[in-house]
Coordinates of C-alpha atoms in Angstrom, one line a residue:
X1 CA 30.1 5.1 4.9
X2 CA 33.2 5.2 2.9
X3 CA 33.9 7.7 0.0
X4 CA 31.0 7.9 -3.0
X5 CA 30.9 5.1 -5.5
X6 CA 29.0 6.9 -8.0
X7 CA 30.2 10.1 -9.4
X8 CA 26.3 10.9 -10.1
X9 CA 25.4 12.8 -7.0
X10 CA 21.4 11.5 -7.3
X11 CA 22.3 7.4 -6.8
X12 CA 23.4 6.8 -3.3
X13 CA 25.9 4.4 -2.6
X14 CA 25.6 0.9 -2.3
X15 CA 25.7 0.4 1.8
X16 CA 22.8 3.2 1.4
X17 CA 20.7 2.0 -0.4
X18 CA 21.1 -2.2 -1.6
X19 CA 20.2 -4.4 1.3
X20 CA 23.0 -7.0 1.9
X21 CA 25.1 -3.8 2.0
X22 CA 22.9 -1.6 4.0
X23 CA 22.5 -4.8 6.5
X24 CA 26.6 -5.4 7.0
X25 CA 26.8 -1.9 7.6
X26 CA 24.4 -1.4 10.1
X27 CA 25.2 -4.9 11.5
X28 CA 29.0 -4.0 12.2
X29 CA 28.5 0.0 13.0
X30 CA 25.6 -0.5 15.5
X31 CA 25.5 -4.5 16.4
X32 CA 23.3 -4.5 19.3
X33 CA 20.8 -1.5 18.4
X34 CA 17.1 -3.3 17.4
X35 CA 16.3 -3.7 14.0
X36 CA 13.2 -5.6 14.7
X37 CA 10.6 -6.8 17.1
X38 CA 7.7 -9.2 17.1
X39 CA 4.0 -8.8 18.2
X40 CA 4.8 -11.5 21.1
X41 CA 8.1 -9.0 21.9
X42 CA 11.0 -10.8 20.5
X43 CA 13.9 -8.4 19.4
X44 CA 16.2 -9.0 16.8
X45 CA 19.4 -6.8 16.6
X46 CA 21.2 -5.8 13.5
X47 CA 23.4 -8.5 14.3
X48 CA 21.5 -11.1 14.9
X49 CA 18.7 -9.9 11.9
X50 CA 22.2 -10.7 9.8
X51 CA 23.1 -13.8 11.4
X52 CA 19.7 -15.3 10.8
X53 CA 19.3 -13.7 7.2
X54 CA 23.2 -15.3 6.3
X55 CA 22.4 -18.6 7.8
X56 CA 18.9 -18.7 5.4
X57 CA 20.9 -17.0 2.4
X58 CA 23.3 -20.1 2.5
X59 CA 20.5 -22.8 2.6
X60 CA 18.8 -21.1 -0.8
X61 CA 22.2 -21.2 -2.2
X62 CA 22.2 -24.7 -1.5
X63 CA 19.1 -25.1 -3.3
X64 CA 20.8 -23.5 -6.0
X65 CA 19.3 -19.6 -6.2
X66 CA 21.8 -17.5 -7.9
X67 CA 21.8 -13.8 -8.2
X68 CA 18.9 -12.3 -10.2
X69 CA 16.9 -15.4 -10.0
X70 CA 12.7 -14.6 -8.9
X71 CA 12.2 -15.9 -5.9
X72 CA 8.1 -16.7 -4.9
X73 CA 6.9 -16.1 -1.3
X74 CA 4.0 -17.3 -0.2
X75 CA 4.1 -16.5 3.5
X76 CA 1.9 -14.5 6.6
X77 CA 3.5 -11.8 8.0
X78 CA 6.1 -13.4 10.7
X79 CA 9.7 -14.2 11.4
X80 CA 9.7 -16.9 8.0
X81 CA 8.4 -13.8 6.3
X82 CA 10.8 -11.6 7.2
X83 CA 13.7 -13.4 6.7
X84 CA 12.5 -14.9 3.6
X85 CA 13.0 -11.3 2.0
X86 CA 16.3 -10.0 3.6
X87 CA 17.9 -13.4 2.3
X88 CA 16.8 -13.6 -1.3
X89 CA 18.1 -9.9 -1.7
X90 CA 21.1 -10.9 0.5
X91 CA 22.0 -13.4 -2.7
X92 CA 21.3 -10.3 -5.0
X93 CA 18.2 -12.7 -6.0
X94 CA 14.5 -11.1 -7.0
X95 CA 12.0 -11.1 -3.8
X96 CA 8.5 -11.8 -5.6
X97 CA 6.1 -12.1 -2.6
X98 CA 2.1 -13.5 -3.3
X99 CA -0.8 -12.4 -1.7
X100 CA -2.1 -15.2 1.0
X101 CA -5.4 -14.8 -0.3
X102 CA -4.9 -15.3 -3.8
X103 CA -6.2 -19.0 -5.4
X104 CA -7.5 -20.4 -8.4
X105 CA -6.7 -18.0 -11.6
X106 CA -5.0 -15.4 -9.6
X107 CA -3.1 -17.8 -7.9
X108 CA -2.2 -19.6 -11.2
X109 CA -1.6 -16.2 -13.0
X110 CA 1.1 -14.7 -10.6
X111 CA 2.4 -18.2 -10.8
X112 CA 3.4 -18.6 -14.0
X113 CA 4.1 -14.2 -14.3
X114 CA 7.1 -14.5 -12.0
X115 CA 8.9 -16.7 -13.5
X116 CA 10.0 -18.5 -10.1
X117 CA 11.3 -22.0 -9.7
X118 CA 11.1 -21.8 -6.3
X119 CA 8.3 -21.3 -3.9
X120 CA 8.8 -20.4 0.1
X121 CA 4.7 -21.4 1.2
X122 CA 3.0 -21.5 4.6
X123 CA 1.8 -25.1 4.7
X124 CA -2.0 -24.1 5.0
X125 CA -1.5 -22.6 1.7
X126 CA -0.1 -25.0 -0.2
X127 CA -2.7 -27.7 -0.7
X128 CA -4.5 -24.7 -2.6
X129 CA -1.2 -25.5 -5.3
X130 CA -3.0 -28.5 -6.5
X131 CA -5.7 -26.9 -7.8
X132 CA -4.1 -25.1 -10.6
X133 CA -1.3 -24.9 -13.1
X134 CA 2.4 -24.7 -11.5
X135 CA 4.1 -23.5 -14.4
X136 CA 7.7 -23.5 -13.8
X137 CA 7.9 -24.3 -9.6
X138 CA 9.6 -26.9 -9.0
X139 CA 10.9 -26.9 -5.1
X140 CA 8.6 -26.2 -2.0
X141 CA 9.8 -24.6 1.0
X142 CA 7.3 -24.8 3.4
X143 CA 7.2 -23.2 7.1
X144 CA 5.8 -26.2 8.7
X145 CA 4.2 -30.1 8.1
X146 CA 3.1 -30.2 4.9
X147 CA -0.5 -30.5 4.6
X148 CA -2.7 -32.9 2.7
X149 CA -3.7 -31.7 -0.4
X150 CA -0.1 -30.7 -1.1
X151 CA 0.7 -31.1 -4.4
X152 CA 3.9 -33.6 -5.3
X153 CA 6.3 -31.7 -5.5
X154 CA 10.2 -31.6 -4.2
X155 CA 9.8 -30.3 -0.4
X156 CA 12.5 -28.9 2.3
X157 CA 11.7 -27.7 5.4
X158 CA 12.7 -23.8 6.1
X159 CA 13.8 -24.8 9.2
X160 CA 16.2 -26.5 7.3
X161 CA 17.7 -23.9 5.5
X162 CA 20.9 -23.2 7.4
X163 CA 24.2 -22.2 7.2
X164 CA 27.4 -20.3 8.3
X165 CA 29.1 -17.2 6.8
X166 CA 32.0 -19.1 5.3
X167 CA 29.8 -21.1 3.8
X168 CA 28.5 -18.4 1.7
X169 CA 29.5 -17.7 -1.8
X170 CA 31.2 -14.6 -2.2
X171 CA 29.7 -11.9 -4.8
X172 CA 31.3 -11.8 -7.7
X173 CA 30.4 -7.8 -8.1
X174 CA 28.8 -5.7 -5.5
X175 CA 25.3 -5.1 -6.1
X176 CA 23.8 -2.3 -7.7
X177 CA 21.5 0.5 -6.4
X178 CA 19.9 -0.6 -10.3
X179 CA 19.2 -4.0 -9.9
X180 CA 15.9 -5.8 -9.8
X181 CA 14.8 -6.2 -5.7
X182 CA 11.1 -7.2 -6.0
X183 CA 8.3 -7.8 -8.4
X184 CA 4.9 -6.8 -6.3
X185 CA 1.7 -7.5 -7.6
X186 CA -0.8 -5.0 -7.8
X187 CA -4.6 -5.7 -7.1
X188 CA -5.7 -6.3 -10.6
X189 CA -9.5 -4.4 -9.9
X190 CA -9.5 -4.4 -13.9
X191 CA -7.6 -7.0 -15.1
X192 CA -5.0 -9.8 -14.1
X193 CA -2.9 -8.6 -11.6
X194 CA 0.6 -6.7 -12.8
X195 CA 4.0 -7.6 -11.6
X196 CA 5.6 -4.4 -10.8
X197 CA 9.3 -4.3 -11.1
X198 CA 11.2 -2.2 -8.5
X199 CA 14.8 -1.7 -8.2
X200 CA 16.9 -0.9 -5.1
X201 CA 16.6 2.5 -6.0
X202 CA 13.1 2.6 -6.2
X203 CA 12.5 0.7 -3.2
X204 CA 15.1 3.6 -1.5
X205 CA 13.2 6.3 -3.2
X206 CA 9.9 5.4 -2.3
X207 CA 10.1 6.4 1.4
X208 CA 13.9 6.7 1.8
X209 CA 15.6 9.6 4.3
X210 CA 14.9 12.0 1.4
X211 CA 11.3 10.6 0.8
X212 CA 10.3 11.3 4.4
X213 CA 12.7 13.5 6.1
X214 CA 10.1 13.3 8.8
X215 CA 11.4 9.9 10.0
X216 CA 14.6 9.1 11.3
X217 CA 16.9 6.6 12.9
X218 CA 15.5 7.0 16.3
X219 CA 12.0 5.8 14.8
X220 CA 10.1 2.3 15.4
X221 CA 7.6 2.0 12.2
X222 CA 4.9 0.1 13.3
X223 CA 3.6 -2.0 10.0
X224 CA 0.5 -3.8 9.6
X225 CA -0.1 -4.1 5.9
X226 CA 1.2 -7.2 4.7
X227 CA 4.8 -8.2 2.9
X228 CA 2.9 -8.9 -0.4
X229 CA 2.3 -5.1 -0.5
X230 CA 4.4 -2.1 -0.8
X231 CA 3.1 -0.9 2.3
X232 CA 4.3 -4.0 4.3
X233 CA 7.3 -4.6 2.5
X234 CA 8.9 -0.9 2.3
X235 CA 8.6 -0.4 6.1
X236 CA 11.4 -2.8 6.7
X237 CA 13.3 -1.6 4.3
X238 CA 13.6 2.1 4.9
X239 CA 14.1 1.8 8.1
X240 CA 16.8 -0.4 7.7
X241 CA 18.3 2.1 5.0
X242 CA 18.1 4.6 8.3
X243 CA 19.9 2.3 10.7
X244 CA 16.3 1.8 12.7
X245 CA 13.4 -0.3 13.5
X246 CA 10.7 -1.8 12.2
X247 CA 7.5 -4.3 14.6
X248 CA 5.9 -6.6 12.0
X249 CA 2.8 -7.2 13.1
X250 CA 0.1 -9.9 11.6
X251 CA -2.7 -7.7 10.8
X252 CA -4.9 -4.4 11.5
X253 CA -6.8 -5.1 14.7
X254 CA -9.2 -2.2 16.2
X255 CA -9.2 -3.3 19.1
X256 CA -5.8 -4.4 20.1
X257 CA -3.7 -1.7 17.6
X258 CA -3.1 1.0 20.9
X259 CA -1.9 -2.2 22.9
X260 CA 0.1 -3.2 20.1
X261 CA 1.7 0.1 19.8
X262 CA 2.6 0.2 23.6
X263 CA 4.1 -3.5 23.7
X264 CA 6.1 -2.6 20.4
X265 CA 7.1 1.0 21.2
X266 CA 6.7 2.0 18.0
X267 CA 7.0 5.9 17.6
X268 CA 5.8 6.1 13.7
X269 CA 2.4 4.2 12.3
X270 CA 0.3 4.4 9.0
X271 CA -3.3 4.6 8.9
X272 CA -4.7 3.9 5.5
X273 CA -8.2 3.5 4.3
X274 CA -10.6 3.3 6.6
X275 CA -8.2 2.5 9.9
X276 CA -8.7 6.0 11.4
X277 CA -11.8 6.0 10.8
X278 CA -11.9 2.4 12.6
X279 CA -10.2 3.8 15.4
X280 CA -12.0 7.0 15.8
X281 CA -15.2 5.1 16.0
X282 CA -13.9 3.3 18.9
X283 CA -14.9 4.5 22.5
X284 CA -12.9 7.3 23.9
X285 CA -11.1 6.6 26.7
X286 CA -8.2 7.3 29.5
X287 CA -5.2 5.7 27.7
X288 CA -5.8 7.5 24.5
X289 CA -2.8 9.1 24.7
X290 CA -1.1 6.7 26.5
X291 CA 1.7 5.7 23.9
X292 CA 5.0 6.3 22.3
X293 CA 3.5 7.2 18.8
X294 CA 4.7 10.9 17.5
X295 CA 3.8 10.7 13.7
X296 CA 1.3 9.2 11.8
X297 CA 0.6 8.5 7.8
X298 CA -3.2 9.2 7.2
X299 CA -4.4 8.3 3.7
X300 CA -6.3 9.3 3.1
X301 CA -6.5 12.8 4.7
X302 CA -9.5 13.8 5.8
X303 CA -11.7 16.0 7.9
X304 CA -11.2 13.7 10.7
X305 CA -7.4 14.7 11.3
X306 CA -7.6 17.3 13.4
X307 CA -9.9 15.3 16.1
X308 CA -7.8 12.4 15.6
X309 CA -4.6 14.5 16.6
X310 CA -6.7 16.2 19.8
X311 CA -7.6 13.0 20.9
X312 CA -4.4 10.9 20.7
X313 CA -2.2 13.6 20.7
X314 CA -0.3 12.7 17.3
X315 CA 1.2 14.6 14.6
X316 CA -0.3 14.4 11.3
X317 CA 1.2 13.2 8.0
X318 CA -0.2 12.6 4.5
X319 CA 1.2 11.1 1.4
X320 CA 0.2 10.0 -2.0
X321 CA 2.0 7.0 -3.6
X322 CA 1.3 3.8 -5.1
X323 CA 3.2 0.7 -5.7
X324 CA 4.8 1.7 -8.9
X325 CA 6.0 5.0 -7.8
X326 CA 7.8 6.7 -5.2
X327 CA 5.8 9.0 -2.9
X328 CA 5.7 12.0 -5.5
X329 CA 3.7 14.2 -2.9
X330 CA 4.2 14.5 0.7
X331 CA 2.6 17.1 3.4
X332 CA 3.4 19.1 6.2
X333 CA 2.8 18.2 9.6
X334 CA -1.5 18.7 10.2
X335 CA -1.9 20.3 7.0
X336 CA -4.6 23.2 7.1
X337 CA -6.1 21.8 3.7
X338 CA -8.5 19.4 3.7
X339 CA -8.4 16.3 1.2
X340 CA -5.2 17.3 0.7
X341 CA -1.8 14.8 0.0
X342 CA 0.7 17.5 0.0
X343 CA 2.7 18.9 -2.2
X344 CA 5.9 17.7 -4.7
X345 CA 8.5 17.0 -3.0
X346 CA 12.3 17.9 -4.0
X347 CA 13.6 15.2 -6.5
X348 CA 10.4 14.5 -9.2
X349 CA 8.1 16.4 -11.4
X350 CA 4.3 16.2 -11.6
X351 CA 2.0 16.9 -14.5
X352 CA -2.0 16.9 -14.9
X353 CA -3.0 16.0 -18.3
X354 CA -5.8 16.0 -20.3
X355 CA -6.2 12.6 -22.5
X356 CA -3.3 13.8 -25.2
X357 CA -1.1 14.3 -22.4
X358 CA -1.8 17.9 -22.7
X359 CA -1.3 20.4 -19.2
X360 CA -4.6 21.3 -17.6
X361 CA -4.7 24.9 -16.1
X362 CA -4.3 25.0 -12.2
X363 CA -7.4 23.9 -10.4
X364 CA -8.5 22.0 -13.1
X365 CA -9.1 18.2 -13.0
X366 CA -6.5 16.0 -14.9
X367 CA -4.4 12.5 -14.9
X368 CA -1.5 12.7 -12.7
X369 CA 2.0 12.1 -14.5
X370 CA 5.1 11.5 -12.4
X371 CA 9.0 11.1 -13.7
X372 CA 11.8 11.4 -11.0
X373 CA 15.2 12.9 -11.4
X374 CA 17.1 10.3 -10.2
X375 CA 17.6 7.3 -12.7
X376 CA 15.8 3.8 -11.6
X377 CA 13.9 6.2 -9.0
X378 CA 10.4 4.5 -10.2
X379 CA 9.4 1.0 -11.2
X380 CA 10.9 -0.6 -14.8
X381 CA 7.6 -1.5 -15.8
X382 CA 5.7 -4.5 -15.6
X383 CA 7.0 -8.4 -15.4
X384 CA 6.5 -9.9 -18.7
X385 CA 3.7 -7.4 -19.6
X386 CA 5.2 -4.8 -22.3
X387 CA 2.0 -3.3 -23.4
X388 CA 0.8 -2.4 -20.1
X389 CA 4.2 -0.8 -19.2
X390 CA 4.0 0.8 -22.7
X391 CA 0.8 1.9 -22.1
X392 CA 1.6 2.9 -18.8
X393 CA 5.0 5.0 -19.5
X394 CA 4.2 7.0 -22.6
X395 CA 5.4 9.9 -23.5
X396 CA 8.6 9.5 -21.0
X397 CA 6.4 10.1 -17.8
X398 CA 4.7 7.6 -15.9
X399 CA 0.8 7.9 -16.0
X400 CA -0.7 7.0 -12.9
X401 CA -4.4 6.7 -13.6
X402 CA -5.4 8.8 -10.7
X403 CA -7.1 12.0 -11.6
X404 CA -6.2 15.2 -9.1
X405 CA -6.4 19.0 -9.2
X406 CA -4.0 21.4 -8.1
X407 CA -4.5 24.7 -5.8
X408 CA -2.5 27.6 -6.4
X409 CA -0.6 27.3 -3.4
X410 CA 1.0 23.7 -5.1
X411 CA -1.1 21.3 -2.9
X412 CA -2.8 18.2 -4.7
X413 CA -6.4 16.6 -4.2
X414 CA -6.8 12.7 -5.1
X415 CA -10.5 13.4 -7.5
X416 CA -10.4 9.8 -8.3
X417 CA -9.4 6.9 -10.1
X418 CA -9.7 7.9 -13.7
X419 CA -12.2 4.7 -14.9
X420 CA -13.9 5.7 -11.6
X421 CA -15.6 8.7 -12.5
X422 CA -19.3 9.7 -12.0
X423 CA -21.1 11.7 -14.6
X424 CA -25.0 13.3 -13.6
X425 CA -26.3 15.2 -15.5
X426 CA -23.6 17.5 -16.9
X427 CA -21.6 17.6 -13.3
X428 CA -18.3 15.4 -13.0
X429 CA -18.4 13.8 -9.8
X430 CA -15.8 12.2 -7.6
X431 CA -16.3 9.0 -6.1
X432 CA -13.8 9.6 -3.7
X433 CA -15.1 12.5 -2.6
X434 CA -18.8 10.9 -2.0
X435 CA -17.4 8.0 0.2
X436 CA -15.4 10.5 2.3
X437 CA -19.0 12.0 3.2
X438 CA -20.4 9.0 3.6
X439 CA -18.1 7.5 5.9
X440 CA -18.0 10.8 8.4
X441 CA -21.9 9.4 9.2
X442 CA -21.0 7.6 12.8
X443 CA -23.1 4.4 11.7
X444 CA -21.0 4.0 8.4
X445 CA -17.6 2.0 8.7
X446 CA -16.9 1.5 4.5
X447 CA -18.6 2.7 1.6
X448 CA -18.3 2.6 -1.9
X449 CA -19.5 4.9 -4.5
X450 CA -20.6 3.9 -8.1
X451 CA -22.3 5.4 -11.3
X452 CA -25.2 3.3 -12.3
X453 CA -27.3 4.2 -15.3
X454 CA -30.0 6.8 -15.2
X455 CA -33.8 6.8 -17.2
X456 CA -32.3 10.1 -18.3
X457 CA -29.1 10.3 -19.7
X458 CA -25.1 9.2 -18.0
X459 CA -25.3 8.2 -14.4
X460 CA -27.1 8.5 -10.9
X461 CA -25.0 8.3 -8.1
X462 CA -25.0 4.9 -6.0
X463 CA -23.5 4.1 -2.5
X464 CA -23.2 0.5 -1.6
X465 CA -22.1 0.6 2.6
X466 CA -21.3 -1.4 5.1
X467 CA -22.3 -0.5 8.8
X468 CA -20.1 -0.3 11.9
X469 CA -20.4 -3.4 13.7
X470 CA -23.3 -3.0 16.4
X471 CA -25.1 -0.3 14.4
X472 CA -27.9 -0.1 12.2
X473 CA -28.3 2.3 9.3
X474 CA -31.3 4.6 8.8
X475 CA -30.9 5.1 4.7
X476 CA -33.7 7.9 5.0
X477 CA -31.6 9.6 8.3
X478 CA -28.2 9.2 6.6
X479 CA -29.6 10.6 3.0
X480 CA -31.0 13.9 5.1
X481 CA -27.3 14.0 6.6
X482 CA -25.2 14.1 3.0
X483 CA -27.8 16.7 2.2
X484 CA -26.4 19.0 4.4
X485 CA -23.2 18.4 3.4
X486 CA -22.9 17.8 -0.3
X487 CA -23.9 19.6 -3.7
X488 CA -27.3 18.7 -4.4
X489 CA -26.2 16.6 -7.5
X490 CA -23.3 14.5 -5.2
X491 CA -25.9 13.2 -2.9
X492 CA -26.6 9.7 -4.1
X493 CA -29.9 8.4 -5.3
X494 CA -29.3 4.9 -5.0
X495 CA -28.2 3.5 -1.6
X496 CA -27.3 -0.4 -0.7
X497 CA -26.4 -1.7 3.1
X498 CA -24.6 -4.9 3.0
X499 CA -22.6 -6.6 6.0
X500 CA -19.4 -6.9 4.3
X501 CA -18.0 -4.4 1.1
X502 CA -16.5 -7.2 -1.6
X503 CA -12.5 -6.6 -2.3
X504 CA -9.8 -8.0 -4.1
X505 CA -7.0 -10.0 -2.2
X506 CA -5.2 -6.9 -1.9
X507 CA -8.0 -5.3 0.5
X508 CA -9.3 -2.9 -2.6
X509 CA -13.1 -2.4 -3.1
X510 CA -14.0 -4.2 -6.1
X511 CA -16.0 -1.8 -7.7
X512 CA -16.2 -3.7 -11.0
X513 CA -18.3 -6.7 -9.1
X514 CA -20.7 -3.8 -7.4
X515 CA -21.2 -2.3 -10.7
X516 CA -22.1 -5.4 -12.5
X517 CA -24.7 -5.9 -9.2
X518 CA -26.3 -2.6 -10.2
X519 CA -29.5 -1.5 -8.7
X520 CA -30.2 -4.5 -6.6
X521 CA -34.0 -5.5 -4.7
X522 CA -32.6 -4.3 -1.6
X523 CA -31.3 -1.0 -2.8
X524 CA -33.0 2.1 -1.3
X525 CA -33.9 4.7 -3.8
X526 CA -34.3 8.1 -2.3
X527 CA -36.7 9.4 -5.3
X528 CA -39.1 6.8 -5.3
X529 CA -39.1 7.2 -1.4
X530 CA -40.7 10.4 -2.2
X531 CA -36.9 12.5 -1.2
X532 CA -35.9 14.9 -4.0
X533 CA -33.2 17.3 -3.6
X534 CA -33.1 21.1 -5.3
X535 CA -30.5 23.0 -5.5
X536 CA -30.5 24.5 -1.8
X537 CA -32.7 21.8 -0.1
X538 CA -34.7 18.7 0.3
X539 CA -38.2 19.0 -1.1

């Protein structure tokens, strides 16, 4: 790194923090050291990530993408994938990736959001174009054959897209740490999906060297979540802003995830949702520590930890962050505190609120607020959407929707989403907290806690939960479990077993759908069963 561009200490400079810069840095500094590998074991240097990103850069640029234009992706997790997104922001163009399972109005929503002209689509995805509106795509570059059912429009082959380095345009301007590098789509459990605009420094702030100091250049991040999702997308990219490496892998398999690991040598993995849990349930057995893993993400953080650290030997991290923000609390390694997600870490401020925006007292319950100290450290809103990013940044912080408390000693607790709040008679309940309960039962692999109304007054609590494959649930055994270890007035009234928990394209629970369901026939009712809890015990 040369001499600082910026005379602001807080915006790193450019070949820190903007890809095409970061990636002819690291390319000519380190040239053979692996920036990525594949599930089947291909590696890809620096170099030869740069080669192959240059050689798809030029073939957009021949399809005419200029700097700042959205680009749509509509791709698996894979080489195409990949390089799809380090050559859109090597043109200083706008990587706007699409969930694989979106279709009908979502599909036709993001669509016309974007504002892309082009479209870079797996060919099994594409005949699902002809079902909707294509507002302003015009070219299809697909990955393969084009299927029937694909819509008539202008095709070329992303095999096709190739080039060399003198073929490439030169930049008129270097670009900036502020510029526009992706518009992710959140999961849209209340409403249409929102485009989130990130910048560079966003993206670099969100899990950056400063982010998590905890990772460095020696690290292989093993990712399974998706490109379409900050968690699939910002693994690449902060690794690559530490000169290390990333293994893209398809998807979360139980079964195969400690083989994975091995074949991959991946030192660094993140467990969200219900994956520990996943793997927990799994068999012990002699290989459990055979691997290369020395950190893990867990989020969230739960009782579990410390077995899960005994068993396979790993050190645990926790975090809380969403797409729009950038990792505003971050742990220790095995913090003491259950249901923690850290504390703030140096570089943004945290408020909870009341609903003016007022500061609740310490331990009390209120709406997380974040703002960062570093300008274009969090998102610039939402794409075409000016009353949700009103709505969202008012008051000059950013409100997250997420309702936490605070101890004394600084740590946060996630409570809940703040729309997904259960009131029982006079006692403020967080779903959060039920599900966490419900999943530690060893016959429980997802759950899902709801208020649904009560002959009384406000809610009961309801649990609609999905077994562990091979098991059966006992509702009446499970209900005398969460007795012993939940409040009386947690322990929910109402519970539902169904194969399969329903979720939004982004892998989120849609509560909204369960809600609407309410008290179905085949929902268990631990009252009318003749099970009624007191304050201290089952009567």
């Amino acid at each position: 790194m040369g001499p600082r561009d910026f005379t602001d200490p807080r915006i790193p400079n450019r070949d820190e923090c903007v890809l095409r810069h970061l990636l002819d840095r690291h390319a000519a500094q380190q040239p053979d050291k692996t920036h990525v590998i594949f599930e089947d074991g291909e590696e890809w240097s620096f170099a030869e990530v740069r080669r192959r990103v240059i050689a798809k850069a030029v073939g957009l640029q021949k399809l005419g993408v200029t700097r700042g234009e959205r680009v749509a992706v509509w791709l698996p997790n894979g080489r195409e994938g990949l390089l799809a997104f380090y050559a859109i922001n090597y043109l200083g163009a706008v990587f706007v990736p699409f969930n694989t399972a979106y279709r009908g109005n979502l599909l036709a929503h993001v669509l016309k959001n974007s504002d892309a002209r082009i479209l870079l689509c797996h060919p099994d995805l594409a005949p699902r174009l002809a079902e909707v509106e294509l507002a302003g795509i015009a070219q299809l570059v697909l990955t393969g054959p084009a299927a029937p059912g694909t819509p008539p429009l202008p095709v070329v082959q992303f095999a096709d897209l190739d080039g060399t380095e003198e073929e490439l345009a030169p930049l008129a301007a270097p670009i900036e740490p502020w510029e526009l590098q992706s518009i992710i789509y959140t999961s849209g459990t209340t409403g249409p999906s929102k485009g989130v605009l990130s910048s560079y420094l966003h993206m670099f702030s969100n899990a950056g060297p400063e982010s998590w100091p905890m990772v460095g250049s020696d690290d292989r991040y093993m990712t399974v979540a998706p490109l379409f999702h900050i968690g699939g997308m910002g693994p690449p990219f902060v690794m690559l802003a530490r000169g290390a490496s990333v293994a893209i892998v398809e998807n979360f398999s139980t079964e195969r995830f400690w083989e994975t690991v091995r074949a991959t040598r991946s030192t660094v993995v993140f467990l969200l949702g219900v994956m520990a849990t996943f793997l927990m349930k799994q068999p012990p057995g002699p290989h459990d520590r055979d691997h290369g893993v020395k950190l893990a993400f867990m989020v969230p953080f739960t009782e579990q930890a410390p077995a899960f650290t005994e068993r396979f030997g790993i050190d645990i991290y926790t975090i809380f962050n969403m797409t729009e923000i950038a990792s505003p609390c971050v742990s220790e390694a095995n913090p003491r505190k259950r249901g923690t997600c850290g504390r703030v870490r140096p570089g943004v401020e945290v408020r909870l609120v009341d609903a003016n925006d007022c500061e609740v007292p310490v331990g009390e319950i209120g709406e997380m607020l974040v703002r960062s100290d570093r300008p274009w450290g969090l998102n610039s809103g939402y794409n075409n959407n000016p009353e949700a990013t009103a709505e969202a940044w008012r008051n000059g912080w950013f409100h997250t929707g997420d309702a936490f408390r605070r101890d004394e000693e600084g740590y946060f607790y996630f409570v809940d989403r703040v729309k997904d709040a259960i009131r029982r008679r006079g006692e403020n309940i967080s779903s959060f907290e039920v599900e966490v309960e419900v999943c530690a039962h060893p016959t429980v692999r997802e759950a899902a806690a709801i208020g649904v109304p009560s002959e009384y007054s406000e809610d009961e609590v309801m649990v609609v939960i999905a077994p562990v494959p091979g098991q059966t649930i006992d509702v009446v055994e499970l209900s005398t479990f969460l007795a012993g270890r939940m409040p009386y007035f947690m322990v929910p009234r109402y519970i539902r077993v169904i194969d399969e928990l329903p979720k939004t394209p982004s892998a989120k629970v849609q509560k909204a759908k369960l809600r609407r369901e309410g008290i179905t026939a085949d929902t268990w009712d631990r009252e009318k069963a003749g099970m009624r809890l007191r304050r201290d015990a089952i009567g």
